[in-house]
Coordinates of C-alpha atoms in Angstrom, one line a residue:
X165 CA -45.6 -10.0 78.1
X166 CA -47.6 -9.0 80.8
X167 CA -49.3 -5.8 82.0
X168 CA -46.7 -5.3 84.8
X169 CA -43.0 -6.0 82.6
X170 CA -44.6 -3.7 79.8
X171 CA -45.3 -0.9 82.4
X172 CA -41.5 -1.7 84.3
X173 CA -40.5 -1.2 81.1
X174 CA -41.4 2.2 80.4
X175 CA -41.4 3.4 84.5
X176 CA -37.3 1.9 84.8
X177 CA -36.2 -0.6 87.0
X178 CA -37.1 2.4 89.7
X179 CA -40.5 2.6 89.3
X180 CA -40.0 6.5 88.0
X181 CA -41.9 8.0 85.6
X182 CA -40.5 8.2 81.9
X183 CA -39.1 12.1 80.8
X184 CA -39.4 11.6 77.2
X185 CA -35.9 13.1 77.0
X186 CA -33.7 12.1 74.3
X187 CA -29.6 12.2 74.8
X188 CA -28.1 15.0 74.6
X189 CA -25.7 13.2 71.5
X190 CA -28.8 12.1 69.7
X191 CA -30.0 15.9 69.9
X192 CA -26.8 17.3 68.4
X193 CA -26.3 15.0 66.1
X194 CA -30.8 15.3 65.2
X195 CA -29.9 19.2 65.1
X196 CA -27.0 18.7 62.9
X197 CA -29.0 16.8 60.0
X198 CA -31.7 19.3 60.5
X199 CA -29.3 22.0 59.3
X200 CA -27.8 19.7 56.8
X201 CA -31.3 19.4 55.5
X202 CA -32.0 23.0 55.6
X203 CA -28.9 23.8 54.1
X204 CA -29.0 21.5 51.0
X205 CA -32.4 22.6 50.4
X206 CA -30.9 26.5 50.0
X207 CA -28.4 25.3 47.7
X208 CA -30.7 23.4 45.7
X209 CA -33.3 26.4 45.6
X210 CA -30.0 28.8 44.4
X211 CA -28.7 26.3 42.0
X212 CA -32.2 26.5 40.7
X213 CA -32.5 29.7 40.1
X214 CA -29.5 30.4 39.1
X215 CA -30.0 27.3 36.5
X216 CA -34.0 29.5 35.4
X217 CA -32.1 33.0 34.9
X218 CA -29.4 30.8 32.4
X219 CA -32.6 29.4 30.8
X220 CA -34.1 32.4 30.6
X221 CA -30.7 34.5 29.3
X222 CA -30.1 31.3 26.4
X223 CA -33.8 31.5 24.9
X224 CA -33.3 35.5 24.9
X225 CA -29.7 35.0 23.1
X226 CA -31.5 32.1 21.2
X227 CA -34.3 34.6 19.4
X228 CA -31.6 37.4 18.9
X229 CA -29.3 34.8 16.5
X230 CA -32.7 33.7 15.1
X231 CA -33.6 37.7 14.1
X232 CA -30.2 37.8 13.2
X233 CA -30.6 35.1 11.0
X234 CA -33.6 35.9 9.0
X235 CA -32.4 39.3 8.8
X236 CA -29.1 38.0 6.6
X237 CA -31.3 35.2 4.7
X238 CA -33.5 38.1 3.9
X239 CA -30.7 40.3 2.3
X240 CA -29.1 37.4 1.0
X241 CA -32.5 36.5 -0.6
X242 CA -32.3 40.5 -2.3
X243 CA -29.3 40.4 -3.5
X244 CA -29.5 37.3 -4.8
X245 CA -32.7 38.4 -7.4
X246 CA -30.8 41.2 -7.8
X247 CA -27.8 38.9 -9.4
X248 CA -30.3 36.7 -11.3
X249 CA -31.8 39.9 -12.0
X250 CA -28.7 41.3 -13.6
X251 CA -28.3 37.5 -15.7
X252 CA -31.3 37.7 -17.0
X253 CA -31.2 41.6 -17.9
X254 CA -35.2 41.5 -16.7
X255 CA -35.5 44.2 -13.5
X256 CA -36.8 42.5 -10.0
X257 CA -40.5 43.3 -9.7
X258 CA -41.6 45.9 -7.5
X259 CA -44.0 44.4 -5.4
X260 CA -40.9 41.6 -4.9
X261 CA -38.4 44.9 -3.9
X262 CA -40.9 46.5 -1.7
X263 CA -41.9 43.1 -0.2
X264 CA -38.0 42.7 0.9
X265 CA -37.6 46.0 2.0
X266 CA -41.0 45.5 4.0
X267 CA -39.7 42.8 6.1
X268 CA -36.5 43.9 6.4
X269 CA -37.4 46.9 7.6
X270 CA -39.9 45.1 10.1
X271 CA -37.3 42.8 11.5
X272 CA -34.7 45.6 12.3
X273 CA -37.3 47.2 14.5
X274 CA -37.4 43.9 16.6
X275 CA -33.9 44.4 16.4
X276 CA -33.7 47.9 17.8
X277 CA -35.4 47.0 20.9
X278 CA -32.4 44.9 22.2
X279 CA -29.0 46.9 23.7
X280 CA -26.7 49.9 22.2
X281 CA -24.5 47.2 20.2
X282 CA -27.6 45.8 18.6
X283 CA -28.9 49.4 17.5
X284 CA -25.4 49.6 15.9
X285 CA -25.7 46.8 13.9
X286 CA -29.2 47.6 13.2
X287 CA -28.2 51.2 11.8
X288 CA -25.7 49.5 9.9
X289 CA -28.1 46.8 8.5
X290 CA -30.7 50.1 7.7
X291 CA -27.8 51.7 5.8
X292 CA -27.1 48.5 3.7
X293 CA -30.8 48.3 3.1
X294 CA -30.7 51.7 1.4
X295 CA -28.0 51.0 -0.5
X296 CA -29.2 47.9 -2.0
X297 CA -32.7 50.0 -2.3
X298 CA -31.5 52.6 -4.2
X299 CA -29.1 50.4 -6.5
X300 CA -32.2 47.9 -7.5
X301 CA -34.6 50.8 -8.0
X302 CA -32.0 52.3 -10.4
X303 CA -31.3 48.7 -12.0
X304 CA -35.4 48.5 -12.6
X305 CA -34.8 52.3 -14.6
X306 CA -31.9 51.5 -16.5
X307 CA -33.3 48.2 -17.9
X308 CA -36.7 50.0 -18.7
X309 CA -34.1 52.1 -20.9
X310 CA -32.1 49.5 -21.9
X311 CA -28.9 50.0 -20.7
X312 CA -26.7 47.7 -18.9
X313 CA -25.6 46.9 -15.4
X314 CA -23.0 49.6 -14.5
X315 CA -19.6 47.9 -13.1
X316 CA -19.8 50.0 -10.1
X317 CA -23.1 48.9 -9.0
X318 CA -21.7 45.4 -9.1
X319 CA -18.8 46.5 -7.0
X320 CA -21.8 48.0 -4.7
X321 CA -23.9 44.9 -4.9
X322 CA -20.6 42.9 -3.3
X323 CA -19.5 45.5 -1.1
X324 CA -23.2 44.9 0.7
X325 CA -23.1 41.2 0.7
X326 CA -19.4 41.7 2.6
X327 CA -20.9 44.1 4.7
X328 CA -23.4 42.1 5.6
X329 CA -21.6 38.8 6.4
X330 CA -19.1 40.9 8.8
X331 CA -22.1 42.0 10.9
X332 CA -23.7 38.6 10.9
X333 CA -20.0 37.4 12.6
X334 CA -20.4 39.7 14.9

């Protein structure tokens, strides 16, 4: 091709010079996919976010059930010894009560922190605690003395292990 088609080319069959204007269909229709563009971009940014705070809600819910949980397998864990306590007519060894009632009482103050419902259930839990406190501190004195396991305090011990499996269904 030479020098003067190539420069007919871009001058027109006139000779005029060339505006660089595009149609006005190819604009609109440019324009248009622009704010396509723009506008799938927004909704993927909002889906996003929206998709983070859902994240960030489930690993919240996610470490309550998992408080939750080692709060029951705790008091399960008590009252448990407390049963094979009971068996075995030998009391549960104080450093092994006050290591229970340690972390149980540690773990319901992570519990308190979370909303009204939560401090509910933790009052309850704290009130379940002291029962079962109370009921193996007076197992450890009977057994000192000899006696046996009131029938009452059995009917306690299973009234806390309900009480506890209606607040871990929650």
């Amino acid at each position: 091709m030479s020098d003067l088609q190539h420069s007919q080319m871009i001058l027109g069959p006139e000779g005029s010079d060339f505006r660089g204007r595009i149609n006005h269909r190819l604009s609109l229709i440019f324009a248009s996919l622009f704010l396509v563009v723009v506008l799938v971009g927004g909704l993927s940014l909002y889906f996003a976010r929206s998709i983070f705070l859902s994240t960030d809600n489930i690993k919240r819910e996610s470490e309550r059930i998992d408080l939750a949980d080692r709060i029951h397998g705790t008091i399960h864990h008590l009252i448990s010894d407390m049963q094979r306590s009971i068996l075995r007519g030998t009391p549960i060894p104080v450093a092994e009560q006050k290591s229970y009632l340690q972390e149980l009482h540690a773990l319901l103050e992570l519990h308190q922190a979370g909303s009204e419902t939560e401090r509910d259930v933790a009052a309850e839990m704290d009130k379940i605690i002291a029962d079962l406190s109370s009921l193996s501190e007076r197992w450890v004195r009977e057994a000192r003395v000899g006696r046996e396991v009131n029938p009452q305090d059995l009917e306690t011990l299973e009234s806390a292990e309900v009480r506890i499996r209606a607040l871990a269904h929650r």
